Short mmCIF file of C-alpha atoms in Angstrom, two decimals:
data_model
loop_
_atom_site.label_atom_id
_atom_site.label_comp_id
_atom_site.label_asym_id
_atom_site.label_seq_id
_atom_site.Cartn_x
_atom_site.Cartn_y
_atom_site.Cartn_z
CA MET A 678 4.86 17.81 29.56
CA PRO A 679 4.53 20.81 27.24
CA ALA A 680 1.06 21.75 26.02
CA THR A 681 -0.04 19.35 23.26
CA LEU A 682 -2.88 18.75 20.86
CA LEU A 683 -4.23 16.48 23.59
CA THR A 684 -4.48 19.22 26.19
CA ALA A 685 -5.79 17.00 28.96
CA LEU A 686 -2.56 15.00 28.96
CA SER A 687 -0.47 18.08 29.72
CA GLU A 688 -2.53 19.39 32.61
CA ALA A 689 -2.33 18.37 36.25
CA ARG A 690 -5.32 16.21 37.11
CA ASP A 691 -6.47 13.61 39.57
CA ASP A 692 -4.34 10.73 38.34
CA ALA A 693 -6.24 8.23 40.47
CA ALA A 694 -9.34 8.60 38.31
CA PRO A 695 -9.64 6.68 35.02
CA LEU A 696 -9.30 8.96 32.01
CA VAL A 697 -9.95 6.25 29.41
CA THR A 698 -12.01 3.09 29.80
CA VAL A 699 -12.41 0.59 26.96
CA GLY A 700 -14.46 -2.40 27.99
CA ASP A 701 -12.94 -3.66 31.23
CA ASP A 702 -9.58 -1.89 30.78
CA THR A 703 -8.83 1.54 32.23
CA LEU A 704 -5.99 4.05 32.10
CA THR A 705 -5.41 7.09 34.26
CA ARG A 706 -3.86 10.21 32.76
CA GLU A 707 -0.45 9.27 34.13
CA GLU A 708 -0.72 5.68 32.88
CA LEU A 709 -1.78 6.79 29.40
CA VAL A 710 1.01 9.36 29.13
CA GLY A 711 3.62 6.83 30.23
CA ALA A 712 2.36 4.04 27.97
CA ALA A 713 2.05 6.35 24.96
CA ALA A 714 5.52 7.78 25.56
CA ALA A 715 6.88 4.21 25.48
CA VAL A 716 5.25 3.73 22.07
CA ALA A 717 6.67 7.06 20.92
CA ASP A 718 10.16 5.88 21.90
CA ARG A 719 9.79 2.79 19.71
CA ILE A 720 8.49 4.57 16.60
CA SER A 721 10.53 7.76 16.81
CA GLY A 722 12.00 8.66 13.43
CA ALA A 723 9.28 7.00 11.36
CA GLU A 724 7.13 9.12 9.08
CA ARG A 725 3.96 7.01 9.09
CA VAL A 726 2.84 3.90 10.96
CA ALA A 727 -0.27 1.74 10.61
CA ILE A 728 -2.40 0.88 13.64
CA ASP A 729 -4.58 -2.19 14.07
CA ALA A 730 -7.52 -0.02 15.15
CA ARG A 731 -9.51 -2.44 17.24
CA ALA A 732 -11.91 -1.34 19.97
CA ASP A 733 -9.18 -1.81 22.55
CA VAL A 734 -7.24 0.36 24.96
CA LYS A 735 -4.14 -0.57 22.94
CA THR A 736 -5.47 1.48 20.02
CA VAL A 737 -5.77 4.55 22.23
CA VAL A 738 -2.21 4.08 23.48
CA ALA A 739 -0.92 3.60 19.92
CA VAL A 740 -2.63 6.69 18.51
CA VAL A 741 -1.54 8.90 21.41
CA GLY A 742 2.00 7.53 21.06
CA CYS A 743 2.02 8.59 17.41
CA LEU A 744 0.80 12.08 18.29
CA LEU A 745 3.47 12.45 20.97
CA ALA A 746 6.17 11.32 18.53
CA GLY A 747 4.92 13.47 15.65
CA VAL A 748 4.41 10.36 13.52
CA ALA A 749 1.34 10.21 11.26
CA ALA A 750 -1.01 7.42 12.40
CA VAL A 751 -2.82 5.31 9.80
CA PRO A 752 -5.76 3.58 11.53
CA VAL A 753 -6.68 0.33 9.77
CA PRO A 754 -10.13 -1.28 10.16
CA PRO A 755 -9.63 -4.53 12.09
CA ASP A 756 -11.89 -6.42 9.69
CA SER A 757 -9.99 -5.34 6.58
CA GLY A 758 -9.69 -8.01 3.95
CA GLY A 759 -6.33 -8.84 2.40
CA ARG A 760 -6.73 -6.60 -0.64
CA GLU A 761 -7.85 -3.59 1.36
CA LEU A 762 -5.09 -4.04 3.94
CA GLN A 763 -2.37 -4.33 1.33
CA HIS A 764 -3.64 -1.22 -0.46
CA ILE A 765 -3.66 0.87 2.72
CA LEU A 766 -0.17 -0.25 3.72
CA ALA A 767 1.29 0.28 0.26
CA ASP A 768 -0.42 3.59 -0.44
CA SER A 769 0.36 5.08 2.98
CA GLY A 770 3.98 3.96 2.99
CA ALA A 771 3.54 2.84 6.60
CA GLU A 772 6.86 1.68 8.01
CA LEU A 773 5.57 -0.20 11.05
CA TRP A 774 2.45 -2.07 12.14
CA LEU A 775 1.33 -1.19 15.68
CA GLY A 776 -0.55 -4.20 16.97
CA ASP A 777 -0.37 -7.96 17.08
CA PRO A 778 1.28 -9.55 14.04
CA ARG A 779 -0.97 -10.58 11.14
CA PRO A 780 -0.12 -13.15 8.46
CA GLY A 781 1.36 -11.64 5.33
CA LEU A 782 2.23 -8.24 6.75
CA PRO A 783 4.99 -6.70 4.63
CA ILE A 784 6.23 -4.44 7.48
CA PRO A 785 7.55 -5.13 11.01
CA SER A 786 5.03 -5.45 13.84
CA VAL A 787 5.32 -3.54 17.11
CA PRO A 788 3.03 -5.06 19.75
CA ILE A 789 1.41 -2.54 22.09
CA ASP A 790 1.81 -3.15 25.83
CA PRO A 791 -0.24 -0.64 27.88
CA SER A 792 1.77 -1.55 31.00
CA ARG A 793 5.05 -0.22 29.58
CA ARG A 794 6.17 3.22 30.69
CA SER A 795 8.52 5.97 29.53
CA ALA A 796 9.22 9.44 30.85
CA THR A 797 10.49 10.84 27.55
CA VAL A 798 9.13 14.32 26.78
CA ARG A 799 9.06 15.59 23.21
CA PRO A 800 8.31 19.02 21.74
CA GLU A 801 4.91 19.60 20.19
CA PRO A 802 5.02 19.14 16.40
CA PRO A 803 3.89 22.00 14.13
CA ALA A 804 0.15 22.59 13.81
CA ASP A 805 0.18 21.65 10.11
CA ALA A 806 2.03 18.37 10.72
CA PRO A 807 -0.05 15.30 9.73
CA ALA A 808 -1.75 13.70 12.72
CA LEU A 809 -3.82 11.01 11.00
CA ILE A 810 -4.20 9.51 7.55
CA VAL A 811 -7.74 8.17 7.44
CA TYR A 812 -8.69 5.98 4.49
CA THR A 813 -12.11 6.70 3.08
CA SER A 814 -13.91 5.10 0.18
CA GLY A 815 -14.46 7.13 -2.94
CA THR A 816 -17.20 6.59 -5.46
CA THR A 817 -14.81 4.56 -7.62
CA GLY A 818 -11.69 2.54 -7.02
CA ALA A 819 -9.65 1.95 -3.90
CA PRO A 820 -9.86 3.98 -0.67
CA LYS A 821 -8.08 7.34 -0.56
CA GLY A 822 -5.83 8.52 2.27
CA VAL A 823 -7.19 11.71 3.85
CA VAL A 824 -4.35 13.61 5.53
CA LEU A 825 -5.62 15.35 8.67
CA PRO A 826 -3.26 17.90 10.20
CA ARG A 827 -3.17 18.57 13.92
CA ARG A 828 -4.74 22.03 13.50
CA ALA A 829 -7.82 20.56 11.78
CA ILE A 830 -8.51 18.23 14.70
CA ALA A 831 -7.94 20.98 17.26
CA ALA A 832 -10.16 23.48 15.41
CA SER A 833 -13.05 21.05 15.04
CA VAL A 834 -12.94 19.81 18.63
CA ASP A 835 -12.68 23.35 20.00
CA GLY A 836 -15.61 24.44 17.86
CA LEU A 837 -17.70 21.54 19.12
CA ALA A 838 -16.71 22.27 22.71
CA ARG A 839 -18.17 25.75 22.34
CA ALA A 840 -21.28 24.52 20.48
CA TRP A 841 -22.02 21.76 22.97
CA ASP A 842 -20.56 23.29 26.15
CA TRP A 843 -18.34 20.18 26.27
CA THR A 844 -16.15 20.35 29.40
CA PRO A 845 -13.91 18.15 31.58
CA GLY A 846 -16.97 17.64 33.78
CA ASP A 847 -18.61 15.52 31.08
CA ARG A 848 -18.37 11.74 30.90
CA LEU A 849 -18.31 10.74 27.23
CA VAL A 850 -19.75 7.35 26.26
CA HIS A 851 -19.72 5.68 22.85
CA GLY A 852 -18.99 2.34 21.21
CA LEU A 853 -18.06 3.51 17.72
CA PRO A 854 -15.20 2.14 15.59
CA LEU A 855 -11.78 3.65 16.22
CA PHE A 856 -10.68 4.01 12.61
CA HIS A 857 -12.76 6.94 11.38
CA VAL A 858 -13.49 10.54 12.31
CA HIS A 859 -16.56 9.98 14.47
CA GLY A 860 -15.21 7.31 16.79
CA LEU A 861 -11.51 8.19 16.80
CA VAL A 862 -11.19 11.95 16.25
CA LEU A 863 -14.29 13.06 18.14
CA GLY A 864 -14.71 10.08 20.40
CA VAL A 865 -11.10 9.66 21.56
CA LEU A 866 -8.97 12.66 20.61
CA GLY A 867 -11.82 15.02 21.42
CA ALA A 868 -12.13 13.60 24.91
CA LEU A 869 -8.36 13.80 25.43
CA ARG A 870 -8.26 17.41 24.27
CA ILE A 871 -11.26 18.49 26.36
CA GLY A 872 -10.36 16.31 29.35
CA SER A 873 -13.69 14.55 29.73
CA PRO A 874 -13.32 10.93 30.87
CA LEU A 875 -14.04 8.50 28.04
CA VAL A 876 -15.97 5.24 28.34
CA HIS A 877 -15.85 3.12 25.20
CA THR A 878 -18.39 0.31 25.38
CA VAL A 879 -16.60 -1.80 22.69
CA ARG A 880 -19.96 -2.40 21.04
CA PRO A 881 -22.65 0.32 20.91
CA THR A 882 -25.48 -1.80 22.25
CA PRO A 883 -28.48 -0.34 24.11
CA ASP A 884 -27.71 -2.21 27.33
CA ARG A 885 -24.08 -1.06 27.40
CA TYR A 886 -25.07 2.54 26.72
CA ALA A 887 -27.67 2.37 29.47
CA ALA A 888 -25.18 0.98 31.99
CA ALA A 889 -22.41 3.51 31.29
CA GLN A 890 -23.99 6.49 33.10
CA GLY A 891 -22.55 9.17 30.84
CA THR A 892 -23.46 12.81 30.41
CA LEU A 893 -22.54 12.91 26.72
CA TYR A 894 -23.25 10.07 24.26
CA PHE A 895 -22.15 9.65 20.64
CA GLY A 896 -23.98 7.39 18.22
CA VAL A 897 -24.92 6.89 14.58
CA PRO A 898 -28.58 6.62 13.52
CA THR A 899 -28.44 2.82 13.61
CA VAL A 900 -27.36 2.95 17.26
CA TRP A 901 -30.12 5.38 18.21
CA SER A 902 -32.71 3.33 16.32
CA ARG A 903 -31.73 0.25 18.30
CA VAL A 904 -31.71 2.20 21.57
CA CYS A 905 -35.25 3.42 20.90
CA ALA A 906 -36.31 -0.17 20.18
CA GLU A 907 -35.51 -0.94 23.84
CA PRO A 908 -37.46 1.70 25.79
CA ALA A 909 -35.94 0.78 29.15
CA ALA A 910 -32.43 1.39 27.80
CA ALA A 911 -33.52 4.65 26.19
CA ARG A 912 -35.09 5.91 29.42
CA ALA A 913 -31.85 5.14 31.25
CA LEU A 914 -30.23 7.86 29.12
CA SER A 915 -32.65 10.53 30.32
CA SER A 916 -30.08 11.79 32.84
CA ALA A 917 -27.54 12.46 30.07
CA ARG A 918 -26.85 16.06 29.12
CA LEU A 919 -26.50 15.48 25.36
CA LEU A 920 -27.18 12.70 22.89
CA VAL A 921 -25.25 13.35 19.67
CA SER A 922 -26.00 11.71 16.32
CA GLY A 923 -23.87 11.83 13.19
CA SER A 924 -22.27 10.01 10.24
CA ALA A 925 -25.64 9.78 8.47
CA PRO A 926 -28.98 11.58 8.60
CA LEU A 927 -31.04 10.75 11.69
CA PRO A 928 -34.54 9.65 10.63
CA VAL A 929 -37.20 11.97 11.97
CA PRO A 930 -39.12 9.11 13.69
CA VAL A 931 -35.96 8.16 15.61
CA PHE A 932 -35.43 11.81 16.58
CA GLU A 933 -39.00 11.95 17.88
CA ASP A 934 -38.67 8.64 19.74
CA LEU A 935 -35.53 9.88 21.50
CA VAL A 936 -37.38 12.99 22.62
CA ALA A 937 -40.32 10.93 23.89
CA LEU A 938 -38.19 8.33 25.70
CA THR A 939 -35.37 10.50 27.11
CA GLY A 940 -37.00 13.91 27.35
CA SER A 941 -34.17 15.44 25.34
CA ALA A 942 -33.87 16.29 21.65
CA PRO A 943 -30.67 14.88 20.13
CA ILE A 944 -27.86 17.05 18.76
CA GLU A 945 -27.18 16.49 15.05
CA ARG A 946 -23.97 17.46 13.32
CA TYR A 947 -22.31 17.16 9.93
CA GLY A 948 -18.80 16.45 8.77
CA MET A 949 -16.59 14.34 6.55
CA SER A 950 -13.20 12.74 6.83
CA GLU A 951 -11.85 15.62 4.72
CA THR A 952 -13.36 18.37 6.89
CA VAL A 953 -13.75 16.76 10.34
CA ILE A 954 -16.95 18.22 11.88
CA THR A 955 -18.04 21.59 10.52
CA ILE A 956 -21.76 22.08 11.25
CA SER A 957 -23.84 21.31 14.34
CA THR A 958 -26.92 22.21 16.30
CA ARG A 959 -26.19 23.95 19.60
CA VAL A 960 -26.71 22.98 23.20
CA ASP A 961 -28.62 26.22 23.80
CA GLY A 962 -30.21 26.51 20.36
CA GLU A 963 -32.85 24.97 18.18
CA ARG A 964 -32.68 21.24 17.46
CA ARG A 965 -34.75 20.75 14.36
CA PRO A 966 -35.41 17.19 13.08
CA GLY A 967 -33.70 16.61 9.75
CA TRP A 968 -31.41 19.66 10.06
CA VAL A 969 -27.77 19.70 11.19
CA GLY A 970 -27.56 23.29 12.38
CA LEU A 971 -25.03 26.08 12.02
CA PRO A 972 -21.34 26.23 11.01
CA LEU A 973 -18.85 26.00 13.85
CA ASP A 974 -16.74 29.02 14.78
CA GLY A 975 -14.29 29.78 11.97
CA VAL A 976 -16.11 27.59 9.42
CA ARG A 977 -17.74 29.11 6.34
CA THR A 978 -20.22 27.41 4.03
CA ARG A 979 -21.81 28.22 0.71
CA LEU A 980 -24.04 26.55 -1.87
CA ARG A 981 -23.57 26.42 -5.63
CA THR A 982 -26.23 25.61 -8.17
CA GLU A 983 -25.59 23.25 -11.06
CA SER A 984 -24.84 26.31 -13.21
CA GLY A 985 -22.07 27.36 -10.81
CA GLU A 986 -23.91 30.35 -9.34
CA LEU A 987 -24.19 30.85 -5.59
CA ALA A 988 -27.52 29.49 -4.33
CA PRO A 989 -29.69 31.61 -2.05
CA HIS A 990 -30.12 30.70 1.60
CA ASP A 991 -33.88 30.44 1.50
CA GLY A 992 -34.46 26.99 3.01
CA GLU A 993 -35.62 25.59 -0.33
CA THR A 994 -32.98 26.00 -3.05
CA LEU A 995 -30.69 23.03 -3.40
CA GLY A 996 -26.99 23.55 -3.92
CA GLN A 997 -23.66 21.78 -3.81
CA LEU A 998 -22.20 22.38 -0.36
CA GLU A 999 -18.73 23.93 -0.19
CA ILE A 1000 -16.76 24.52 3.01
CA ALA A 1001 -13.80 26.66 4.02
CA GLY A 1002 -12.04 27.04 7.33
CA PRO A 1003 -9.36 25.66 9.65
CA THR A 1004 -10.84 22.13 9.88
CA LEU A 1005 -9.99 21.17 6.28
CA PHE A 1006 -7.64 18.31 5.44
CA SER A 1007 -4.25 18.84 3.83
CA GLY A 1008 -5.12 16.74 0.80
CA TYR A 1009 -5.36 13.16 -0.41
CA LEU A 1010 -2.12 11.27 0.10
CA ASN A 1011 -0.26 10.62 -3.16
CA ASN A 1012 -3.18 12.03 -5.14
CA PRO A 1013 -2.69 15.72 -6.00
CA VAL A 1014 -5.02 15.44 -9.00
CA LYS A 1015 -7.95 14.29 -6.86
CA THR A 1016 -7.11 16.90 -4.23
CA ALA A 1017 -7.20 19.64 -6.85
CA GLU A 1018 -10.52 18.36 -8.19
CA THR A 1019 -12.15 18.74 -4.79
CA MET A 1020 -10.89 22.29 -4.13
CA THR A 1021 -12.19 25.47 -5.74
CA PRO A 1022 -9.71 28.06 -7.06
CA ASP A 1023 -10.38 30.23 -4.02
CA GLY A 1024 -9.73 27.46 -1.49
CA TRP A 1025 -13.16 25.99 -0.72
CA PHE A 1026 -13.70 22.23 -0.42
CA ARG A 1027 -16.37 20.66 -2.62
CA THR A 1028 -18.10 18.21 -0.30
CA GLY A 1029 -20.08 16.37 -2.95
CA ASP A 1030 -23.20 16.76 -0.80
CA ILE A 1031 -26.38 18.57 -1.74
CA ALA A 1032 -27.83 20.84 0.93
CA VAL A 1033 -30.23 23.67 1.64
CA VAL A 1034 -29.63 26.55 4.03
CA ASP A 1035 -32.40 28.67 5.52
CA ARG A 1036 -32.31 32.41 6.16
CA GLY A 1037 -31.07 31.86 9.70
CA GLY A 1038 -28.09 29.77 8.51
CA PHE A 1039 -29.52 26.35 9.45
CA HIS A 1040 -28.31 23.55 7.16
CA ARG A 1041 -30.11 20.46 5.92
CA ILE A 1042 -28.13 17.80 4.03
CA VAL A 1043 -30.24 16.38 1.23
CA GLY A 1044 -27.89 13.74 -0.16
CA ARG A 1045 -24.87 12.99 -2.33
CA GLU A 1046 -24.34 14.39 -5.76
CA SER A 1047 -23.66 10.81 -6.76
CA VAL A 1048 -25.60 7.70 -5.86
CA ASP A 1049 -22.31 5.89 -5.48
CA MET A 1050 -21.66 6.87 -1.87
CA ILE A 1051 -23.51 4.59 0.52
CA LYS A 1052 -23.99 5.27 4.25
CA SER A 1053 -24.81 2.06 6.07
CA GLY A 1054 -24.81 1.73 9.84
CA GLY A 1055 -22.76 4.93 10.14
CA TYR A 1056 -20.10 3.80 7.66
CA ARG A 1057 -19.37 5.62 4.40
CA ILE A 1058 -18.90 2.99 1.71
CA GLY A 1059 -17.91 3.57 -1.91
CA ALA A 1060 -19.93 1.49 -4.33
CA GLY A 1061 -17.00 1.28 -6.74
CA GLU A 1062 -14.78 -0.45 -4.22
CA VAL A 1063 -17.42 -3.12 -3.58
CA GLU A 1064 -17.98 -3.53 -7.32
CA HIS A 1065 -14.27 -4.13 -7.84
CA ALA A 1066 -14.37 -6.88 -5.21
CA LEU A 1067 -17.46 -8.47 -6.78
CA LEU A 1068 -15.86 -8.54 -10.21
CA ALA A 1069 -12.94 -10.53 -8.81
CA HIS A 1070 -15.35 -13.40 -8.10
CA PRO A 1071 -15.19 -16.02 -10.87
CA GLY A 1072 -18.98 -16.30 -11.05
CA VAL A 1073 -19.61 -12.57 -11.60
CA ARG A 1074 -19.34 -10.96 -15.03
CA GLU A 1075 -20.90 -7.59 -14.29
CA ALA A 1076 -21.79 -5.84 -11.06
CA ALA A 1077 -23.48 -2.69 -9.84
CA VAL A 1078 -23.86 -1.70 -6.19
CA VAL A 1079 -26.44 0.69 -4.77
CA GLY A 1080 -27.64 1.76 -1.35
CA GLU A 1081 -31.30 1.11 -0.68
CA PRO A 1082 -33.23 2.67 2.23
CA ASP A 1083 -33.15 0.59 5.39
CA ALA A 1084 -34.99 1.43 8.61
CA ASP A 1085 -32.15 0.12 10.79
CA LEU A 1086 -28.94 0.77 8.82
CA GLY A 1087 -29.98 3.93 6.99
CA GLN A 1088 -28.98 2.26 3.74
CA ARG A 1089 -28.22 -1.37 3.03
CA ILE A 1090 -25.75 -2.42 0.36
CA VAL A 1091 -27.47 -4.22 -2.51
CA ALA A 1092 -25.51 -5.74 -5.36
CA TYR A 1093 -26.89 -6.48 -8.82
CA VAL A 1094 -24.79 -9.08 -10.62
CA VAL A 1095 -24.74 -10.76 -13.99
CA GLY A 1096 -23.30 -14.28 -14.08
CA ASP A 1097 -23.92 -17.94 -14.69
CA ASN A 1098 -26.09 -19.04 -11.76
CA PRO A 1099 -23.82 -17.55 -9.10
CA ASP A 1100 -24.21 -18.59 -5.45
CA THR A 1101 -25.34 -15.33 -3.82
CA THR A 1102 -24.34 -16.37 -0.29
CA ALA A 1103 -20.87 -17.31 -1.48
CA ILE A 1104 -20.57 -13.93 -3.22
CA ILE A 1105 -21.40 -12.07 -0.01
CA ASP A 1106 -18.83 -14.12 1.89
CA PHE A 1107 -16.27 -13.48 -0.85
CA VAL A 1108 -16.62 -9.71 -0.51
CA ALA A 1109 -16.48 -9.91 3.29
CA ALA A 1110 -13.18 -11.79 3.02
CA SER A 1111 -11.72 -9.29 0.55
CA LEU A 1112 -12.86 -6.02 2.10
CA SER A 1113 -14.01 -4.92 5.54
CA VAL A 1114 -16.97 -7.01 6.68
CA HIS A 1115 -19.24 -3.95 6.91
CA LYS A 1116 -18.74 -3.40 3.17
CA ARG A 1117 -20.32 -6.71 2.19
CA PRO A 1118 -23.63 -6.63 0.29
CA ARG A 1119 -26.61 -7.38 2.47
CA GLU A 1120 -28.38 -8.72 -0.60
CA VAL A 1121 -27.26 -9.93 -4.05
CA ARG A 1122 -29.76 -9.88 -6.90
CA VAL A 1123 -28.95 -11.85 -10.04
CA VAL A 1124 -30.13 -10.18 -13.25
CA ASP A 1125 -29.81 -10.93 -16.95
CA SER A 1126 -28.32 -7.51 -17.72
CA LEU A 1127 -27.63 -4.12 -16.18
CA PRO A 1128 -29.33 -0.97 -17.51
CA ARG A 1129 -26.79 1.14 -19.37
CA ASN A 1130 -26.78 4.34 -21.38
CA GLU A 1131 -25.34 4.77 -24.85
CA MET A 1132 -21.90 5.32 -23.34
CA GLY A 1133 -22.06 1.98 -21.51
CA LYS A 1134 -22.44 3.48 -18.04
CA VAL A 1135 -24.72 1.65 -15.64
CA GLN A 1136 -27.86 3.64 -14.86
CA LYS A 1137 -28.09 3.15 -11.12
CA LYS A 1138 -31.15 5.37 -10.74
CA ALA A 1139 -33.01 2.80 -12.83
CA LEU A 1140 -31.94 0.07 -10.41
CA LEU A 1141 -33.07 2.13 -7.42
CA ALA A 1142 -36.42 2.79 -9.10
CA ASP A 1143 -37.18 -0.93 -9.54
#
């Protein structure tokens, strides 16, 4: 095979050793290449295809098949409700569904059989060709398709490899979902570019992490909180080289518990679907609780005050974080207006996050510019999308969704609704059936009215202050 984005697949290796393990299923390098090439044969000529992104070896085969064929992969959360699924399929223009058939699919299904093989070899697509279209919730409305080119994935993974000394000698372990940047781009494509064997535990439970015997572990704060709650499992990770936390801020008590139980301070890093990973602490550098470290090689960051001036890097002044570099997305699919809104005239991406940077370049993420982006259990959830689902319920007249602090999830989704004696349990089930299950409210509070300003906008800070 020619050299590819997934470098490990093009290099001669011990093909008897498993390269990918998901649950009880394993694939060697040769088996993965052959199975993915068979998928590439079947989808060749398509522009975009959707993937039923379950925690299954079939998802890995499907994604790699798309990359070999130069077809943009659209990973779909396996718990997507009907409305969310239809939006993703329609907005992406996906021509095929890779996975088992689902009722009501408007496009043909292509089942994935990891035992199939092909020897077809294809040229490497251009570096700017779309690799993935990842759907991410905005603060309002339906999810947006983030177009990630091949060069963005390569640049981020290579930067992390240098920051973490990530090598083929590592054994990567995680149990994160395979439809977003953390679990799929870092946790699968990163391993296949670096060449480190991957063990996906299907679910990121403390006992499965403890049994996996990895050198490099990925988790979100919720995972690490649960690991620390089981000291025996946490101590079993003391032989690991690195424990990496991301997708949401790691609470300082969890950071300190990991140090006490494993003898190693966790690595924290920062990124978004639109930027992949851009900032991280280093394997040989300081690991400061509450701080995410330094920009990766080739990445530049800056802060802007509310007045638009550049903010000083003094460790105290808050600013809107902007990022430039090779890891940036190509834009939002079918949404040039939104893409333009997020880019500065000189080509920097407006992250929407508030941060501080100290004199040494260390970054601390303070929070979102808007209260409408909720991070719960490692997921980024747009309040507006949940509100739209709530308002479709016949018993709900008005709705506002906020994220409240939660020791386990980071934030839990809380919905305030106005209606005529609505059944709160039924409302939660209604949202879970319409959207992904992880987007359901954990609590519904019935109120007589929502606080609004003179323009009619709900004042969510007032709800959070109650």
